Amino acid sequence: MTSFEPSARVQRIKISPTTAAAALTREMKAAGRNIVDLTIGEPDFDTPEPIRAAAIAAIERGETRYTSVNGTPQLRKAIIDDYSRRLGLAYSDNEICIGGGAKQILFIAMTVTLNPGDEVIIPAPYWVSYPDMALANDGVPVIVPCPQEDGFLLTPERLEAAITPKTRGLVLNTPGNPTGAAYSETELAALAEVLLRHPRIMVLCDEIYDQIWFQDEPIRSLVSVEPRMRDQALVVNGVSKAYAMTGWRIGYGAGPADMVSAINKLQSQESSCPSSISQAAAAFALSSPDQSFIKESVTCYRQRKDFVVSRLNATPGLSCSDPAGAFYLYANCAEVIGKTTPDGTVIENDKDFVLYLLEKGGVSSVHGEAYGLSPYFRLSIASSMDTLREGCNRIEAACRALR
């Protein structure tokens, strides 16, 4: 019998609820259940062939050794050029950090920023990992509920009210997971006005979904709206979502040189560098003149989004806002709370409802409590239209069976 006891930092965090939901779905499928899986936040498209070819070419050239901790010069240049071209942001080579996915960059950014007891403001609904990242790094997550009537967005008033002398960080995810909500130029400017009065606060701008965008007006970034935030923000992105490269594990951040230096210092002891092959593929993806894959995939996501939003809003007891971006829907299930299932079980919260959809309807999703705001549930639209249609049929049938 082992006597191992995990450290306090591990004991105070939990397994990602989305990972747990996906694992349960896999187990049920392995047991022979027919489950429509709408949990995973991963493009269902293959990585484009030219990107795959660029990786193979890098292998053939022998680019299979360690790179610098902060990545290859080619990838850093591609990132700098992409930020400049799309967002009007100007960064230098020493202001770029590259890691094994945006998730690693966000985690290390908290590690190099937080001291024990420092507070991190996290608007809810939030991506499930943010609070646990803060806890794992001895920080204190300060959850700020952002209701649907405010578009699931943080307001300047709520931000100001959450700030204390211990506030050290703010996570700003736009477009957001799980809601797809995004901040306008006016809304970002108003948040920046508050943040500039508190220069100790470092903003982690998680913009991993910013190219999966459904609006006519261009996506905006906090630093492009208010350049004075440049020394107070780390703008984080990656190739996973836009280029269907989740398994390649390349994420990156742009921010103050001293913060980037600290991130690179820590990563030098943690993982040395990201995969050289993945970096070559990412550099090609970002710098290629042909960006048609993104346009085509977003067209598919938009069609799927419109279809599922329409179906959910036509389903008894459910409603759903139209997201500005990303490939998630955060559906309101308030009207089914308190109803009774065919076997006599009362639906008491969104977790009960999600379990009912899974066990009786054969549809897997993630309950809103996992994202810090109930009563909702998250569906991923990164699946084929046939899968989404079947999922909607099952959800509607399950809702109509409630009494």
Short mmCIF file of C-alpha atoms in Angstrom, two decimals:
data_model
loop_
_atom_site.label_atom_id
_atom_site.label_comp_id
_atom_site.label_asym_id
_atom_site.label_seq_id
_atom_site.Cartn_x
_atom_site.Cartn_y
_atom_site.Cartn_z
CA MET A 1 0.00 0.00 0.00
CA THR A 2 1.49 3.34 -1.00
CA SER A 3 1.92 6.05 1.58
CA PHE A 4 1.95 8.78 -1.04
CA GLU A 5 -0.09 11.87 -0.23
CA PRO A 6 -0.52 14.54 -2.90
CA SER A 7 0.59 18.06 -2.10
CA ALA A 8 -1.90 20.61 -0.82
CA ARG A 9 -1.98 22.37 -4.20
CA VAL A 10 -3.10 19.18 -5.91
CA GLN A 11 -5.66 18.35 -3.24
CA ARG A 12 -7.35 21.73 -3.54
CA ILE A 13 -8.03 21.39 -7.26
CA LYS A 14 -10.42 19.05 -9.06
CA ILE A 15 -10.42 17.13 -12.31
CA SER A 16 -11.80 19.23 -15.16
CA PRO A 17 -15.58 18.66 -15.35
CA THR A 18 -15.46 18.63 -19.14
CA THR A 19 -12.76 15.96 -19.04
CA ALA A 20 -14.85 13.97 -16.57
CA ALA A 21 -17.95 14.28 -18.76
CA ALA A 22 -16.02 13.15 -21.83
CA ALA A 23 -14.57 10.19 -19.90
CA LEU A 24 -18.04 9.10 -18.73
CA THR A 25 -19.30 9.35 -22.30
CA ARG A 26 -16.46 7.15 -23.55
CA GLU A 27 -17.21 4.58 -20.84
CA MET A 28 -20.89 4.45 -21.77
CA LYS A 29 -20.06 4.08 -25.46
CA ALA A 30 -17.61 1.29 -24.63
CA ALA A 31 -20.42 -0.43 -22.73
CA GLY A 32 -22.53 -0.39 -25.88
CA ARG A 33 -24.68 2.69 -25.25
CA ASN A 34 -25.61 4.86 -28.22
CA ILE A 35 -24.54 8.32 -27.02
CA VAL A 36 -24.53 11.58 -28.95
CA ASP A 37 -21.43 13.31 -27.58
CA LEU A 38 -21.75 17.10 -27.44
CA THR A 39 -19.16 17.68 -24.71
CA ILE A 40 -15.83 18.09 -26.45
CA GLY A 41 -14.46 21.52 -27.34
CA GLU A 42 -12.45 20.27 -30.28
CA PRO A 43 -12.88 20.93 -34.01
CA ASP A 44 -14.22 17.88 -35.83
CA PHE A 45 -12.21 18.81 -38.92
CA ASP A 46 -8.81 17.32 -39.76
CA THR A 47 -5.77 19.57 -39.66
CA PRO A 48 -5.50 21.02 -43.20
CA GLU A 49 -3.29 19.00 -45.51
CA PRO A 50 -0.80 21.83 -46.27
CA ILE A 51 -0.13 22.20 -42.53
CA ARG A 52 0.42 18.46 -42.18
CA ALA A 53 2.74 18.58 -45.18
CA ALA A 54 4.74 21.39 -43.57
CA ALA A 55 5.30 19.21 -40.50
CA ILE A 56 6.45 16.29 -42.64
CA ALA A 57 8.83 18.58 -44.54
CA ALA A 58 10.28 19.78 -41.22
CA ILE A 59 10.95 16.19 -40.23
CA GLU A 60 12.64 15.52 -43.56
CA ARG A 61 14.84 18.60 -43.04
CA GLY A 62 15.92 17.20 -39.69
CA GLU A 63 14.16 19.81 -37.56
CA THR A 64 13.70 17.30 -34.76
CA ARG A 65 15.90 18.75 -32.03
CA TYR A 66 15.40 21.10 -29.11
CA THR A 67 14.48 24.66 -29.96
CA SER A 68 14.86 27.75 -27.83
CA VAL A 69 12.56 27.82 -24.81
CA ASN A 70 10.57 30.61 -26.44
CA GLY A 71 10.29 28.74 -29.74
CA THR A 72 11.85 29.06 -33.16
CA PRO A 73 12.51 32.46 -34.73
CA GLN A 74 10.18 31.47 -37.58
CA LEU A 75 7.25 30.83 -35.26
CA ARG A 76 7.85 33.94 -33.18
CA LYS A 77 7.88 36.04 -36.36
CA ALA A 78 4.69 34.35 -37.60
CA ILE A 79 2.98 35.16 -34.28
CA ILE A 80 4.14 38.77 -34.35
CA ASP A 81 2.96 39.19 -37.93
CA ASP A 82 -0.42 37.54 -37.16
CA TYR A 83 -1.08 39.82 -34.19
CA SER A 84 -0.14 42.84 -36.32
CA ARG A 85 -2.19 41.85 -39.36
CA ARG A 86 -5.37 40.77 -37.60
CA LEU A 87 -5.47 42.89 -34.44
CA GLY A 88 -3.17 45.84 -35.12
CA LEU A 89 -0.92 44.85 -32.21
CA ALA A 90 2.82 45.50 -32.42
CA TYR A 91 5.08 43.22 -30.39
CA SER A 92 8.82 42.60 -30.39
CA ASP A 93 10.61 39.27 -30.40
CA ASN A 94 11.34 39.41 -26.65
CA GLU A 95 7.65 39.90 -25.90
CA ILE A 96 6.58 36.48 -27.26
CA CYS A 97 6.37 33.22 -25.31
CA ILE A 98 5.42 29.84 -26.77
CA GLY A 99 4.28 26.74 -24.93
CA GLY A 100 2.54 23.40 -25.19
CA GLY A 101 -0.89 24.90 -25.78
CA ALA A 102 -2.58 28.08 -24.61
CA LYS A 103 -3.52 26.22 -21.43
CA GLN A 104 0.14 25.87 -20.45
CA ILE A 105 0.81 29.54 -21.16
CA LEU A 106 -2.15 30.59 -18.97
CA PHE A 107 -1.05 28.28 -16.16
CA ILE A 108 2.57 29.45 -16.20
CA ALA A 109 1.42 33.08 -16.43
CA MET A 110 -0.41 32.59 -13.14
CA THR A 111 2.61 30.82 -11.64
CA VAL A 112 4.95 33.72 -12.39
CA THR A 113 2.39 36.35 -11.30
CA LEU A 114 0.74 35.08 -8.12
CA ASN A 115 2.03 34.96 -4.58
CA PRO A 116 0.12 33.10 -1.84
CA GLY A 117 -3.19 34.84 -1.16
CA ASP A 118 -3.22 36.95 -4.31
CA GLU A 119 -6.69 37.20 -5.84
CA VAL A 120 -7.65 36.51 -9.45
CA ILE A 121 -10.96 37.89 -10.72
CA ILE A 122 -12.74 35.31 -12.88
CA PRO A 123 -16.03 36.31 -14.57
CA ALA A 124 -18.63 33.54 -14.58
CA PRO A 125 -19.54 31.66 -16.70
CA TYR A 126 -15.86 30.72 -17.01
CA TRP A 127 -13.79 28.04 -18.63
CA VAL A 128 -13.62 25.30 -16.02
CA SER A 129 -9.82 25.41 -15.61
CA TYR A 130 -9.41 29.06 -14.59
CA PRO A 131 -10.32 28.74 -10.88
CA ASP A 132 -8.23 25.60 -10.45
CA MET A 133 -5.26 27.22 -12.16
CA ALA A 134 -5.43 30.01 -9.60
CA LEU A 135 -5.79 27.55 -6.70
CA ALA A 136 -2.90 25.41 -7.92
CA ASN A 137 -0.71 28.52 -7.91
CA ASP A 138 -1.63 29.54 -4.34
CA GLY A 139 -4.04 32.18 -5.58
CA VAL A 140 -7.62 32.90 -4.59
CA PRO A 141 -10.21 32.81 -7.39
CA VAL A 142 -12.76 35.60 -7.00
CA ILE A 143 -15.79 34.55 -9.01
CA VAL A 144 -17.92 37.39 -10.39
CA PRO A 145 -21.30 36.19 -11.74
CA CYS A 146 -22.18 37.79 -15.08
CA PRO A 147 -25.87 37.12 -15.74
CA GLN A 148 -27.47 36.50 -19.10
CA GLU A 149 -29.17 39.91 -19.05
CA ASP A 150 -25.67 41.43 -19.23
CA GLY A 151 -24.79 39.16 -22.13
CA PHE A 152 -22.71 36.94 -19.80
CA LEU A 153 -20.11 39.75 -19.82
CA LEU A 154 -18.23 41.49 -17.02
CA THR A 155 -19.37 45.07 -16.48
CA PRO A 156 -17.09 47.88 -15.26
CA GLU A 157 -19.24 48.18 -12.13
CA ARG A 158 -18.88 44.51 -11.24
CA LEU A 159 -15.15 44.63 -11.98
CA GLU A 160 -14.60 47.64 -9.74
CA ALA A 161 -16.63 46.06 -6.94
CA ALA A 162 -14.52 42.87 -7.07
CA ILE A 163 -11.15 44.62 -6.80
CA THR A 164 -9.42 44.57 -3.42
CA PRO A 165 -5.86 45.35 -2.28
CA LYS A 166 -5.10 41.65 -2.87
CA THR A 167 -6.26 41.62 -6.52
CA ARG A 168 -3.39 40.61 -8.78
CA GLY A 169 -5.08 39.20 -11.86
CA LEU A 170 -8.11 39.19 -14.13
CA VAL A 171 -8.98 36.54 -16.70
CA LEU A 172 -10.75 37.95 -19.74
CA ASN A 173 -11.92 35.29 -22.20
CA THR A 174 -13.40 36.64 -25.43
CA PRO A 175 -15.12 35.04 -27.26
CA GLY A 176 -15.87 33.03 -24.19
CA ASN A 177 -16.11 29.38 -23.34
CA PRO A 178 -18.87 28.28 -22.56
CA THR A 179 -21.08 31.12 -23.83
CA GLY A 180 -19.48 32.38 -27.05
CA ALA A 181 -20.06 35.90 -25.71
CA ALA A 182 -17.59 38.62 -26.74
CA TYR A 183 -16.83 42.17 -25.66
CA SER A 184 -17.38 45.09 -28.02
CA GLU A 185 -14.91 47.93 -28.44
CA THR A 186 -16.99 50.11 -26.12
CA GLU A 187 -17.19 47.39 -23.47
CA LEU A 188 -13.45 46.72 -23.57
CA ALA A 189 -12.68 50.43 -23.32
CA ALA A 190 -14.88 50.71 -20.23
CA LEU A 191 -13.11 47.76 -18.56
CA ALA A 192 -9.72 49.24 -19.46
CA GLU A 193 -10.67 52.51 -17.81
CA VAL A 194 -11.14 50.64 -14.52
CA LEU A 195 -8.02 48.51 -14.93
CA LEU A 196 -5.74 51.46 -15.67
CA ARG A 197 -6.60 52.80 -12.21
CA HIS A 198 -5.20 49.55 -10.78
CA PRO A 199 -1.84 48.99 -12.50
CA ARG A 200 -0.97 46.05 -10.23
CA ILE A 201 -3.64 43.92 -11.94
CA MET A 202 -2.31 41.73 -14.74
CA VAL A 203 -4.94 40.75 -17.32
CA LEU A 204 -4.77 37.35 -18.96
CA CYS A 205 -6.57 37.85 -22.28
CA ASP A 206 -7.56 34.37 -23.42
CA GLU A 207 -8.44 34.84 -27.10
CA ILE A 208 -8.09 31.25 -28.31
CA TYR A 209 -11.47 31.41 -30.12
CA ASP A 210 -11.05 34.83 -31.71
CA GLN A 211 -10.99 33.53 -35.30
CA ILE A 212 -14.17 31.51 -34.85
CA TRP A 213 -16.26 34.64 -35.21
CA PHE A 214 -19.83 35.10 -36.47
CA GLN A 215 -20.27 38.89 -36.42
CA ASP A 216 -19.91 41.37 -39.28
CA GLU A 217 -17.74 43.76 -37.29
CA PRO A 218 -14.16 42.61 -36.60
CA ILE A 219 -13.19 41.00 -33.32
CA ARG A 220 -11.52 43.38 -30.88
CA SER A 221 -8.76 42.81 -28.35
CA LEU A 222 -8.33 44.70 -25.08
CA VAL A 223 -4.85 45.97 -25.99
CA SER A 224 -5.84 47.06 -29.50
CA VAL A 225 -8.77 49.03 -28.05
CA GLU A 226 -6.67 50.59 -25.29
CA PRO A 227 -2.92 50.55 -26.10
CA ARG A 228 -2.11 51.78 -22.58
CA MET A 229 -3.04 48.27 -21.37
CA ARG A 230 -0.05 46.88 -23.24
CA ASP A 231 2.13 46.62 -20.12
CA GLN A 232 -0.72 45.21 -18.08
CA ALA A 233 -1.91 42.36 -20.29
CA LEU A 234 -0.76 39.05 -21.71
CA VAL A 235 -2.63 38.29 -24.95
CA VAL A 236 -2.89 34.50 -25.25
CA ASN A 237 -3.82 32.49 -28.33
CA GLY A 238 -2.89 29.30 -30.17
CA VAL A 239 -3.46 27.20 -33.25
CA SER A 240 -5.67 24.51 -31.68
CA LYS A 241 -9.11 25.89 -32.42
CA ALA A 242 -8.74 28.00 -35.56
CA TYR A 243 -6.59 25.48 -37.45
CA ALA A 244 -7.96 22.22 -35.97
CA MET A 245 -4.58 21.50 -34.35
CA THR A 246 -5.57 20.53 -30.81
CA GLY A 247 -3.18 17.59 -30.63
CA TRP A 248 -0.23 19.58 -31.91
CA ARG A 249 -0.14 21.50 -28.60
CA ILE A 250 1.07 24.95 -29.57
CA GLY A 251 -0.07 28.05 -27.72
CA TYR A 252 1.54 31.42 -27.25
CA GLY A 253 1.31 34.75 -25.51
CA ALA A 254 2.38 38.33 -26.18
CA GLY A 255 2.97 40.76 -23.36
CA PRO A 256 5.43 42.74 -21.24
CA ALA A 257 9.02 41.62 -21.77
CA ASP A 258 9.67 41.11 -18.06
CA MET A 259 6.63 38.86 -17.69
CA VAL A 260 7.51 36.93 -20.85
CA SER A 261 11.06 36.50 -19.55
CA ALA A 262 9.70 35.03 -16.31
CA ILE A 263 7.43 32.64 -18.25
CA ASN A 264 10.36 31.50 -20.39
CA LYS A 265 12.54 31.06 -17.31
CA LEU A 266 10.01 28.82 -15.63
CA GLN A 267 9.33 26.84 -18.80
CA SER A 268 13.06 26.21 -19.18
CA GLN A 269 12.85 24.17 -15.99
CA GLU A 270 9.43 22.68 -16.70
CA SER A 271 9.39 21.42 -20.29
CA SER A 272 12.40 22.98 -22.08
CA CYS A 273 10.49 23.81 -25.27
CA PRO A 274 7.43 22.87 -27.32
CA SER A 275 7.67 20.23 -30.04
CA SER A 276 9.89 21.39 -32.90
CA ILE A 277 7.66 19.66 -35.46
CA SER A 278 4.51 21.26 -34.09
CA GLN A 279 6.23 24.64 -34.16
CA ALA A 280 7.08 24.23 -37.84
CA ALA A 281 3.46 23.34 -38.59
CA ALA A 282 2.16 26.30 -36.55
CA ALA A 283 4.55 28.73 -38.23
CA PHE A 284 3.27 27.58 -41.62
CA ALA A 285 -0.37 27.81 -40.50
CA LEU A 286 -0.03 31.38 -39.23
CA SER A 287 2.08 32.69 -42.11
CA SER A 288 0.42 30.95 -45.07
CA PRO A 289 -1.27 33.36 -47.51
CA ASP A 290 -4.09 30.82 -47.83
CA GLN A 291 -6.29 31.14 -44.77
CA SER A 292 -9.37 29.73 -46.51
CA PHE A 293 -9.66 26.83 -44.06
CA ILE A 294 -10.68 29.21 -41.28
CA LYS A 295 -13.30 30.92 -43.43
CA GLU A 296 -14.73 27.59 -44.56
CA SER A 297 -14.81 26.07 -41.08
CA VAL A 298 -16.44 29.18 -39.61
CA THR A 299 -19.12 28.98 -42.31
CA CYS A 300 -19.85 25.41 -41.14
CA TYR A 301 -19.88 26.44 -37.48
CA ARG A 302 -22.28 29.29 -38.27
CA GLN A 303 -24.70 26.96 -40.05
CA ARG A 304 -24.55 24.51 -37.15
CA LYS A 305 -24.96 27.28 -34.60
CA ASP A 306 -28.02 28.72 -36.34
CA PHE A 307 -29.62 25.29 -36.60
CA VAL A 308 -29.07 24.24 -32.99
CA VAL A 309 -30.03 27.64 -31.51
CA SER A 310 -33.29 27.48 -33.47
CA ARG A 311 -34.00 23.93 -32.32
CA LEU A 312 -33.24 24.67 -28.66
CA ASN A 313 -35.45 27.76 -28.67
CA ALA A 314 -38.27 25.62 -30.07
CA THR A 315 -37.84 22.96 -27.36
CA PRO A 316 -40.19 23.17 -24.34
CA GLY A 317 -38.37 24.43 -21.25
CA LEU A 318 -35.20 25.54 -23.02
CA SER A 319 -33.86 28.77 -24.50
CA CYS A 320 -30.52 29.78 -25.94
CA SER A 321 -28.78 33.06 -26.75
CA ASP A 322 -27.06 33.49 -30.11
CA PRO A 323 -23.28 33.44 -29.51
CA ALA A 324 -20.91 35.92 -31.14
CA GLY A 325 -18.16 33.37 -31.60
CA ALA A 326 -16.54 30.04 -30.55
CA PHE A 327 -18.32 26.72 -31.06
CA TYR A 328 -20.39 26.37 -27.91
CA LEU A 329 -23.97 27.06 -26.91
CA TYR A 330 -24.89 27.84 -23.31
CA ALA A 331 -28.54 26.91 -23.09
CA ASN A 332 -30.89 28.07 -20.33
CA CYS A 333 -32.78 25.20 -18.69
CA ALA A 334 -34.46 27.13 -15.86
CA GLU A 335 -37.95 26.10 -16.95
CA VAL A 336 -37.25 22.37 -16.60
CA ILE A 337 -36.01 22.71 -13.01
CA GLY A 338 -38.69 21.26 -10.72
CA LYS A 339 -40.17 19.03 -13.39
CA THR A 340 -40.42 15.26 -13.01
CA THR A 341 -38.87 12.61 -15.25
CA PRO A 342 -40.90 9.61 -16.51
CA ASP A 343 -39.44 7.45 -13.71
CA GLY A 344 -40.53 9.95 -11.04
CA THR A 345 -37.25 11.76 -10.39
CA VAL A 346 -37.48 15.51 -9.80
CA ILE A 347 -35.04 17.68 -11.77
CA GLU A 348 -33.61 19.86 -9.01
CA ASN A 349 -30.70 21.56 -10.82
CA ASP A 350 -28.84 21.70 -14.12
CA LYS A 351 -26.64 18.77 -13.13
CA ASP A 352 -29.74 16.60 -12.67
CA PHE A 353 -30.98 17.72 -16.07
CA VAL A 354 -27.68 16.89 -17.80
CA LEU A 355 -27.64 13.45 -16.15
CA TYR A 356 -31.23 12.90 -17.32
CA LEU A 357 -30.28 13.84 -20.88
CA LEU A 358 -27.37 11.40 -20.71
CA GLU A 359 -29.06 8.44 -19.06
CA LYS A 360 -32.52 8.66 -20.65
CA GLY A 361 -31.93 10.73 -23.77
CA GLY A 362 -28.51 9.45 -24.80
CA VAL A 363 -27.01 12.94 -25.16
CA SER A 364 -23.91 14.04 -23.27
CA SER A 365 -23.35 17.69 -22.36
CA VAL A 366 -21.86 19.64 -19.44
CA HIS A 367 -23.89 21.21 -16.64
CA GLY A 368 -23.74 24.95 -16.04
CA GLU A 369 -22.60 24.64 -12.43
CA ALA A 370 -19.23 23.47 -13.77
CA TYR A 371 -18.85 26.91 -15.40
CA GLY A 372 -19.94 28.86 -12.35
CA LEU A 373 -23.43 29.91 -13.44
CA SER A 374 -26.68 27.93 -13.27
CA PRO A 375 -29.18 26.83 -14.51
CA TYR A 376 -27.60 26.24 -17.90
CA PHE A 377 -25.88 23.47 -19.85
CA ARG A 378 -23.17 23.64 -22.51
CA LEU A 379 -23.31 21.97 -25.89
CA SER A 380 -20.44 21.84 -28.37
CA ILE A 381 -21.38 22.35 -32.02
CA ALA A 382 -18.03 20.97 -33.20
CA SER A 383 -19.82 17.93 -34.62
CA SER A 384 -21.42 17.04 -37.94
CA MET A 385 -24.86 18.37 -38.79
CA ASP A 386 -26.22 14.80 -38.68
CA THR A 387 -24.90 14.38 -35.13
CA LEU A 388 -26.31 17.73 -34.06
CA ARG A 389 -29.69 16.97 -35.63
CA GLU A 390 -29.89 13.66 -33.79
CA GLY A 391 -28.79 15.33 -30.57
CA CYS A 392 -31.48 17.98 -30.90
CA ASN A 393 -34.12 15.34 -31.61
CA ARG A 394 -33.14 13.46 -28.47
CA ILE A 395 -33.04 16.59 -26.32
CA GLU A 396 -36.47 17.66 -27.52
CA ALA A 397 -37.94 14.19 -26.88
CA ALA A 398 -36.43 14.12 -23.38
CA CYS A 399 -37.83 17.58 -22.56
CA ARG A 400 -41.29 16.69 -23.87
CA ALA A 401 -41.30 13.63 -21.60
CA LEU A 402 -40.92 15.78 -18.47
CA ARG A 403 -44.00 16.54 -16.38
#
